[in-house]
XYZ file of C-alpha atoms in Angstrom:
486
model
C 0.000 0.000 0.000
C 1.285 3.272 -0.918
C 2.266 5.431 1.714
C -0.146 8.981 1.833
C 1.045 11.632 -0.500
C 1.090 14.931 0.938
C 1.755 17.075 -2.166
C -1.528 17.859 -3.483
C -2.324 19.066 -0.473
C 0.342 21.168 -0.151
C 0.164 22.587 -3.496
C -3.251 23.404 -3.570
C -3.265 26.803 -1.484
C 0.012 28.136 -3.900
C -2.003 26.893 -7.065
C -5.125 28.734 -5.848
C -3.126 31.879 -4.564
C -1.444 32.335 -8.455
C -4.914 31.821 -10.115
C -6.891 34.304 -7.617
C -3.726 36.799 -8.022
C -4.036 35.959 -12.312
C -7.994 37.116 -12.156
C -7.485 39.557 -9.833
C -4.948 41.214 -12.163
C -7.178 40.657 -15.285
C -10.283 42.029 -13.795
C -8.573 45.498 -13.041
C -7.186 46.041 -16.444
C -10.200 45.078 -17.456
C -11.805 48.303 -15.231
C -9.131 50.056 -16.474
C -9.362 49.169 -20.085
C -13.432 49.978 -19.602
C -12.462 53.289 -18.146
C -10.173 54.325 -20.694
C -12.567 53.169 -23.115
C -15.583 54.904 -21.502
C -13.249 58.215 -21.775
C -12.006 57.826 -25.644
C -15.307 56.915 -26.649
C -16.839 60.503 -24.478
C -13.464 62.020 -26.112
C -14.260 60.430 -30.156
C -18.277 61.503 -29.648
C -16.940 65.605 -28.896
C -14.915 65.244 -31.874
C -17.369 64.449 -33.978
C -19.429 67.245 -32.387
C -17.037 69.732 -32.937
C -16.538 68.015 -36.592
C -20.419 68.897 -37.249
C -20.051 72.273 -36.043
C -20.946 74.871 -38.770
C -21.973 78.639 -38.838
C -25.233 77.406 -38.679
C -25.515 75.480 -36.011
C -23.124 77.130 -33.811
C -21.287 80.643 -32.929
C -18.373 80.016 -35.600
C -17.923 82.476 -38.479
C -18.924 81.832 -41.791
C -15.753 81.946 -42.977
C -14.740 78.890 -41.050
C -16.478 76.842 -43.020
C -14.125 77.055 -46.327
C -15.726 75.917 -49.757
C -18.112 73.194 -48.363
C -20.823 75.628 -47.571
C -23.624 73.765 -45.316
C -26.930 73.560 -46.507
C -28.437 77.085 -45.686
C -30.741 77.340 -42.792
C -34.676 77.533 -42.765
C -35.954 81.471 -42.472
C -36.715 81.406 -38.646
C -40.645 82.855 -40.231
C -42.877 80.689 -41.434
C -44.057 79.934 -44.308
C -46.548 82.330 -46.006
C -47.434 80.653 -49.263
C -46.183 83.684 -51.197
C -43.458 83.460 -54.353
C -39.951 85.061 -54.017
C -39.110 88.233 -54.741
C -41.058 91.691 -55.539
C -44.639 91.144 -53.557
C -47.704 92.867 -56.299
C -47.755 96.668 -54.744
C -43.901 96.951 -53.950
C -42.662 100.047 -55.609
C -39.577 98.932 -56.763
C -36.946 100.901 -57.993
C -35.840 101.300 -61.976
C -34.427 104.143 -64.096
C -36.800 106.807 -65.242
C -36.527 109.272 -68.087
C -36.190 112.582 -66.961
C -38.086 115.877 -68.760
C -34.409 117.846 -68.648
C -31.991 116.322 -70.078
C -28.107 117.596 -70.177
C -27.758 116.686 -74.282
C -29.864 116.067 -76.934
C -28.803 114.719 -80.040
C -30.511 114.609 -83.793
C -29.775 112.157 -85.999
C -31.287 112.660 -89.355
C -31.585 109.758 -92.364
C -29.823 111.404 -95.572
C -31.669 109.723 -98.487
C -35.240 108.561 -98.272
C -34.954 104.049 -97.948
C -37.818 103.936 -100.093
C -36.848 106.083 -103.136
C -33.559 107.758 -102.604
C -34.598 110.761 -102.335
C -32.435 113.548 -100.399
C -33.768 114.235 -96.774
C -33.756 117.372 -94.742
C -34.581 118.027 -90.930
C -37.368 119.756 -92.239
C -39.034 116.715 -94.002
C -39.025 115.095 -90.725
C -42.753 113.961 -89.227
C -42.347 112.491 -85.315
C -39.172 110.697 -83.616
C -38.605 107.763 -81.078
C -36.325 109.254 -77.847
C -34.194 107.119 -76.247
C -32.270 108.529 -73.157
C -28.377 107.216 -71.657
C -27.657 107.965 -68.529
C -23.831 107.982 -68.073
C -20.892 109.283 -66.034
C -19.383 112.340 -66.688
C -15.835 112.920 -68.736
C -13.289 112.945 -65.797
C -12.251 116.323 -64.855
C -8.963 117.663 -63.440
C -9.196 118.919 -60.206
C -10.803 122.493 -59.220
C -8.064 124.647 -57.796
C -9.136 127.648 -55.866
C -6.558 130.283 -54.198
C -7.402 131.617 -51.403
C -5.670 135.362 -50.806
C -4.797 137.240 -47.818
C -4.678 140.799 -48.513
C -2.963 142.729 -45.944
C -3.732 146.388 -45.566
C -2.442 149.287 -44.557
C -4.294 151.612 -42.420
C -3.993 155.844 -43.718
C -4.435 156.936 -40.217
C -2.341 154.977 -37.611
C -0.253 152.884 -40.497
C -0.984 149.554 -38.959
C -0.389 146.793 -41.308
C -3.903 144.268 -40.964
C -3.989 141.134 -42.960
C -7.482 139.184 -43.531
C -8.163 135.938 -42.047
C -8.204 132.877 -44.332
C -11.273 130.491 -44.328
C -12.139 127.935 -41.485
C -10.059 124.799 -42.798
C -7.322 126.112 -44.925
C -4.736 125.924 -43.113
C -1.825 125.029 -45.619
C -0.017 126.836 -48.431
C -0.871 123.853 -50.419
C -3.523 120.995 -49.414
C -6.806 119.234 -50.618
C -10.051 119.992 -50.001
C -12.982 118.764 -47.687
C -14.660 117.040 -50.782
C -11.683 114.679 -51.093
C -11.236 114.150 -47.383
C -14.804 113.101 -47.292
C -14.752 110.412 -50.446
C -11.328 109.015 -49.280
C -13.085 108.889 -45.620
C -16.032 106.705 -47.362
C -13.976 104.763 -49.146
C -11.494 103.624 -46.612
C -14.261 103.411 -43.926
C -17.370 102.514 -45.324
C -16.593 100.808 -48.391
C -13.231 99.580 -46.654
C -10.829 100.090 -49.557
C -6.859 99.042 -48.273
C -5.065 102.180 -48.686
C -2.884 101.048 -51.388
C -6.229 100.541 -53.238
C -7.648 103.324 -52.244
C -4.332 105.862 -53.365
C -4.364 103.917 -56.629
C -8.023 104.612 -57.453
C -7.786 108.478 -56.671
C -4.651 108.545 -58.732
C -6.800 106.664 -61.742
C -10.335 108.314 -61.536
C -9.504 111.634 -60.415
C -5.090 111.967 -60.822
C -5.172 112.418 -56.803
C -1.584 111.423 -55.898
C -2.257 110.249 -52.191
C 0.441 108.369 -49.962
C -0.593 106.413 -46.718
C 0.552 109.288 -44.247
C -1.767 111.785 -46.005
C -4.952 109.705 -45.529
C -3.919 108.491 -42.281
C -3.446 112.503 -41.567
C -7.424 112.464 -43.283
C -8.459 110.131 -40.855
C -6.828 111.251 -37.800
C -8.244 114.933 -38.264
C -11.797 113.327 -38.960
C -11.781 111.517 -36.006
C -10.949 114.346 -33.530
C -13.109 116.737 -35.167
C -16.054 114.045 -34.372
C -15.239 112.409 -31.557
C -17.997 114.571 -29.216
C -20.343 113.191 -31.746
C -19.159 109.572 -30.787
C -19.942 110.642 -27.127
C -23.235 112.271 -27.802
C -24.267 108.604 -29.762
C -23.008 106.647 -26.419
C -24.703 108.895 -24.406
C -28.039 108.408 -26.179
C -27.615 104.592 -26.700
C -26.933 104.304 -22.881
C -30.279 106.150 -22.214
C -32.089 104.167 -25.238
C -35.297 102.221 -24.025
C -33.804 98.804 -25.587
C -30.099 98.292 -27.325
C -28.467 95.545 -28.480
C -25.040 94.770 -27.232
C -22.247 92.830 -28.759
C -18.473 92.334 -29.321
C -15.894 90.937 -31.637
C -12.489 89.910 -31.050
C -9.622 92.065 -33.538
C -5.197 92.506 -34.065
C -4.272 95.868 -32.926
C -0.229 95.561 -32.961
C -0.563 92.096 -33.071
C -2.304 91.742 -29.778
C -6.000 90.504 -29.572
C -8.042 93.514 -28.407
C -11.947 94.090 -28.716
C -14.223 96.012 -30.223
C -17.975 96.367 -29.003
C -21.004 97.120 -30.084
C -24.020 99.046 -28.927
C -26.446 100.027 -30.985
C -30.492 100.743 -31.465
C -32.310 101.271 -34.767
C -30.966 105.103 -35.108
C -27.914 104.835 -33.447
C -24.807 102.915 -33.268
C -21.279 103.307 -30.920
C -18.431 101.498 -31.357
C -15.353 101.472 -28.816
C -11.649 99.585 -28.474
C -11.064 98.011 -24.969
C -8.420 95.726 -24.298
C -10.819 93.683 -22.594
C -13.334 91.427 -23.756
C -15.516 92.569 -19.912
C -14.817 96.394 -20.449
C -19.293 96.851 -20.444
C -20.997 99.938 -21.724
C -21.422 102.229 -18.423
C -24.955 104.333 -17.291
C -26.716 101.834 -18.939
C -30.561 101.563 -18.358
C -33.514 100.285 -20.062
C -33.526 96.501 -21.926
C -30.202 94.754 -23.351
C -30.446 92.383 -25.728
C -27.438 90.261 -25.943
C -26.178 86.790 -26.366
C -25.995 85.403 -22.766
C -22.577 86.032 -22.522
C -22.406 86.123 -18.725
C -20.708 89.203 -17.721
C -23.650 90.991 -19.506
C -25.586 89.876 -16.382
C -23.126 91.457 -13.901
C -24.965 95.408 -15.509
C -27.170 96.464 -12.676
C -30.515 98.277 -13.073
C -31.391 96.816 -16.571
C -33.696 94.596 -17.691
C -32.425 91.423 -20.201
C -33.680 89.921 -23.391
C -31.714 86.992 -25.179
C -31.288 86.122 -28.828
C -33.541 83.749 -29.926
C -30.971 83.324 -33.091
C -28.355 81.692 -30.424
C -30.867 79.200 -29.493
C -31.560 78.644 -32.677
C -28.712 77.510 -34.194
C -27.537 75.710 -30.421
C -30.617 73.448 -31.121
C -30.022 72.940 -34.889
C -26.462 71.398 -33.586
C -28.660 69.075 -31.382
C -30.810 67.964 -33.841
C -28.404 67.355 -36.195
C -25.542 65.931 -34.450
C -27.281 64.552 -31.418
C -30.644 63.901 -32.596
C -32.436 64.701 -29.740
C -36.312 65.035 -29.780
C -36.753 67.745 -27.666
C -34.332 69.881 -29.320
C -36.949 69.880 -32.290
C -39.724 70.486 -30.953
C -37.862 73.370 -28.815
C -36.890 74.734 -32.411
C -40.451 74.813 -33.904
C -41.839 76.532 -30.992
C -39.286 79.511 -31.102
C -39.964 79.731 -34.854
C -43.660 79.712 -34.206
C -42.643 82.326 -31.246
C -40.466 84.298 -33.792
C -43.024 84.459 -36.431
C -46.173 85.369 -33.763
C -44.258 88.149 -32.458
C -42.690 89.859 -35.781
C -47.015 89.644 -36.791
C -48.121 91.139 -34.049
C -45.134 94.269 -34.155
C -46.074 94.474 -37.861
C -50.155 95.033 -36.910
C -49.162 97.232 -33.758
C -51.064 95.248 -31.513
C -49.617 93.075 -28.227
C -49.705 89.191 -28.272
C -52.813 88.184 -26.636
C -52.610 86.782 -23.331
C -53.530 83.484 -23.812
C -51.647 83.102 -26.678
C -48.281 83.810 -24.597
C -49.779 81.727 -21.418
C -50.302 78.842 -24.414
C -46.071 79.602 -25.424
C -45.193 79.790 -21.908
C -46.858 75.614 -21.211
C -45.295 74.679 -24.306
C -41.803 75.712 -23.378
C -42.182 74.121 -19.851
C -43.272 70.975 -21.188
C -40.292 70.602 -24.097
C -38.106 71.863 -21.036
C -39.349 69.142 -18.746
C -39.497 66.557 -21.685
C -36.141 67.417 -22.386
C -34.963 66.997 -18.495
C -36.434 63.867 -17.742
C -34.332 62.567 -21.302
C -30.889 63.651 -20.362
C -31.679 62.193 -16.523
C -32.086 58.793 -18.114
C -28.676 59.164 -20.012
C -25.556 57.861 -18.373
C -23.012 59.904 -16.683
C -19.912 61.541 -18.673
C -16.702 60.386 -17.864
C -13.996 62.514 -16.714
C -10.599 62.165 -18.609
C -7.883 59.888 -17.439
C -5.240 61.850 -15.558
C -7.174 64.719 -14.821
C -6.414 64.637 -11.303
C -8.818 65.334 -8.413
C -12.340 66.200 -9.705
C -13.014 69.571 -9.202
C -15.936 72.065 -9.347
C -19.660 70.037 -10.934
C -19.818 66.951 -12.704
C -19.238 67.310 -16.603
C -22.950 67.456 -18.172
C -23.661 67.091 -21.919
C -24.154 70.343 -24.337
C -27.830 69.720 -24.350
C -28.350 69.496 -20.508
C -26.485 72.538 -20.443
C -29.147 74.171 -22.751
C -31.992 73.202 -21.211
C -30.600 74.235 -18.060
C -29.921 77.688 -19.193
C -33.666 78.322 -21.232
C -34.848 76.938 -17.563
C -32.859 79.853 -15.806
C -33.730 82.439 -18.488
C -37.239 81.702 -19.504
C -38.399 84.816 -19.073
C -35.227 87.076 -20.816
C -36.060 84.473 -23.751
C -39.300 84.834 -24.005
C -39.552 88.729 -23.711
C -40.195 88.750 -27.046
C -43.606 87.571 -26.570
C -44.450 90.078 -23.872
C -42.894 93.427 -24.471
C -43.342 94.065 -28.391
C -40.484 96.766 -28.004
C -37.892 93.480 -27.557
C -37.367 91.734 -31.153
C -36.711 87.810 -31.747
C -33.095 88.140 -31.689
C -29.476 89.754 -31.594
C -29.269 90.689 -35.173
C -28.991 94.259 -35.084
C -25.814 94.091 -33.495
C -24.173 91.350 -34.883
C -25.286 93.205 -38.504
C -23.080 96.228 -37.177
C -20.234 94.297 -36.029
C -19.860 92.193 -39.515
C -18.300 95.386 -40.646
C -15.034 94.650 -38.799
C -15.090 90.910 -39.850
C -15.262 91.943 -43.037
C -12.110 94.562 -42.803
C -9.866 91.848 -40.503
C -10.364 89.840 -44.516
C -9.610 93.032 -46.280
C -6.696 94.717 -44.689
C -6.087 92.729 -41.626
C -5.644 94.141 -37.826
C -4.084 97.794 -36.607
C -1.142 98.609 -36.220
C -1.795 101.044 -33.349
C -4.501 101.767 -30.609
C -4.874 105.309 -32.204
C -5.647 104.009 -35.739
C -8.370 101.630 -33.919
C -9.943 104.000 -31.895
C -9.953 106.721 -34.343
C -11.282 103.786 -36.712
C -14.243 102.961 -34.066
C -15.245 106.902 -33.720
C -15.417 107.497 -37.205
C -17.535 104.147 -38.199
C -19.941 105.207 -35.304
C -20.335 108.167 -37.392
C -21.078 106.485 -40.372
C -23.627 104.234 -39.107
C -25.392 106.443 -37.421
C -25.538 108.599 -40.013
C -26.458 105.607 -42.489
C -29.859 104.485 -39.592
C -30.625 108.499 -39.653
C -30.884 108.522 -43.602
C -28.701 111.275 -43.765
C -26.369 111.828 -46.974
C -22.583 109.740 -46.360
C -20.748 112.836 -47.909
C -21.927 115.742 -46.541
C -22.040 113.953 -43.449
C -18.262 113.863 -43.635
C -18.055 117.616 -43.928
C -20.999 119.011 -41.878
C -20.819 120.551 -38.645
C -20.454 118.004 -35.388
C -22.659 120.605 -33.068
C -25.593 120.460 -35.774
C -25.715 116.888 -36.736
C -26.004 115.999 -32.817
C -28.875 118.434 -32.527
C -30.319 116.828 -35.586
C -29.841 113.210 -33.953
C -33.064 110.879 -33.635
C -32.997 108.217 -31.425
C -36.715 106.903 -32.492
């Protein structure tokens, strides 16, 4: 009989120690592959957000979006039923024969078609007018001396020389008509300089350099720069303004410019900081949500429904989410209710904005109770301790903030002064979008501000209907007396 053999018993604990040590192991990099995972796959899903980002469906600028333009947005109206274009009863604008014209030629046939016969202006029975309108032959330029005649009095001999008129001021120097198109050009129509010197030279043989219209500009920006305060002033006071800012290169640094404008009026200003806010302001803003507009005390807020607009679109589109849609319709439906009832001059009814009001808390609670049933984001890998709130999704986020603000969103509905959106001032800002493509940034804080004075002049000149070029050359004192501000 074999003697008792000890060894499997002996083995056994060892044998199960390795395997329990083996799965052990294996199940944490398991949790640690699932949690990497969990994170890449949160990480891949942003990416793909921020892939389907457009100027559509987001805050980036059009011109981020290169040569694949998206598809373009639906109007935020409705739809009326009516064909594009000219509606029957618009007046429309063509050219129009006038009863005094500058020329008139006669041509006269020399031989009759029929017979041959010789023809004379006196054989002649009706004719058919036709009238050109055209540009003038380009003239050279208008030079006018101005003389100071000193004179010598018979009775004391005192030598007395007249005074020369307001503005010249140089033996030699251009006039206030060519100051003012070179201001319209470089500032309205945003011609570089070098474009702008060569086109003077070629319509009108103006030989400009850069210093002389910087010296134009400078000088037109001091001699209106109490208009620029009277405007800020005035939009400060304004009953509703819209409020915005863009980011621009002065010297190579990012500096800001913002925006505050109402229908007549707009007022442009350079800070260095993006949270340097319009000051003595009353009345409603209408802005964006950007969060240090909410720090402004003794105002009242209205948000642009264009924001939410195109924050939604992103949802629907990249997220899909239900709500989102149905949050979208509504504000269209919103947006097209309250541009009728501004149009009639008549408030919303009250029961149509209590009937708004349930819709948006039901999408808002629809949408709620969806993201609650979603799982929990994952924080990155490495992050170290968790600080501050856990990370929520885009659309929570949303929801969240239409919750917070339902009634700066919806003011639309209830005050017909407030309009659907933002536009106003994002309109007036495009300008300096549109010169960052042109000509670039500053090179100084004195070219920017003087920039930002003389733009608020052109504006507001523009919303006041008033002519561009003898806005340039009028009087400061008389066009702020002649300021509207409804």
């Amino acid at each position: 009989m074999a003697p008792p053999d000890d060894t499997p018993c002996g083995d056994s604990a060892p044998v199960a120690t390795n395997s329990d040590a083996v799965i052990a192991a294996l199940q944490a990099e398991n949790a640690r592959l699932r949690a990497e995972n969990a994170v890449l796959t949160a990480r891949l899903a942003e990416l793909e957000r921020r892939l389907g980002l457009n100027s559509r469906n987001s805050g980036k600028p059009p011109s981020s979006d290169g040569l694949k333009k998206p598809p373009r947005v639906n109007s935020l109206r409705e739809p009326t039923g009516k064909t594009t274009g000219g509606q029957p009863g618009h007046p429309g604008k063509t050219l129009r024969r006038t009863e005094t014209p500058d020329a008139t030629i006669n041509p006269y046939l020399a031989v009759c078609a029929g017979c041959g016969e010789a023809l004379t202006a006196a054989t002649a029975t009706d004719h058919v007018a036709r009238q050109v309108f055209d540009l003038p032959e380009p003239r050279p330029l208008i030079v006018t001396e101005h003389r100071a005649h000193g004179c010598r009095c018979t009775a004391c001999g005192a030598q007395t020389r007249a005074a020369f008129p307001d503005g010249v001021t140089a033996p030699v120097q251009y006039g206030p008509r060519i100051a003012g198109f070179v201001l319209y050009l470089l500032h309205y129509q945003r011609l570089p300089e070098k474009r702008l010197a060569m086109l003077m030279a070629d319509l009108f043989g103006v030989t400009l350099v850069a210093a002389t219209i910087a010296r134009i500009s400078r000088d037109c920006a001091g001699r209106y720069a109490g208009f620029a305060d009277a405007v800020r002033d005035l939009v400060a006071a304004a009953a509703l303004k819209h409020l915005d800012e863009t980011g621009f290169r002065i010297g190579g640094k990012t500096q800001w410019l913002h925006i505050a404008s109402t229908l007549r009026l707009t007022f442009y200003r350079v800070s260095p900081k993006r949270g340097s806010l319009l000051a003595n302001v009353t009345g409603i803003v209408v802005h964006d949500h950007w969060k240090p507009y909410y720090t402004m005390t003794g105002v009242r807020h209205a948000l642009c429904n264009a924001h939410h607009l195109r924050e939604l679109k992103a949802l629907v589109d990249i997220e899909q989410e239900d709500w989102a849609r149905r949050m979208q319709r509504l504000l269209r439906r919103a947006c097209h209710a309250s541009n009728l009832a501004r149009e009639r001059g008549v408030p919303l009814k009250p029961g149509l904005i209590a009937l708004f009001e349930r819709c948006y808390d039901t999408i808002l609670a629809e949408g709620l109770a969806f993201h609650d049933t979603q799982p929990a984001l994952v924080r990155a890998v490495g992050t170290g301790k968790p600080r501050g709130r856990p990370p929520r999704r885009v659309g929570h986020n949303l929801l969240l903030r239409l919750g917070s603000r339902k009634t700066d969103g919806l003011r639309c509905l209830t005050d017909p002064l407030v309009p659907f959106s933002n536009n106003l001032a994002e309109r007036d800002g495009r300008m300096m979008k549109l010169r960052q493509k042109i000509s670039g940034g500053f090179r100084s804080m004195e070219g920017a501000m003087d920039f930002a004075v003389i733009r608020s002049l052109l504006s507001t000149a523009r919303k006041q209907g008033w002519d561009i070029l003898q806005t340039l050359n009028a009087n400061p004192d008389r066009l702020i007396a002649d300021l509207r501000v409804a």
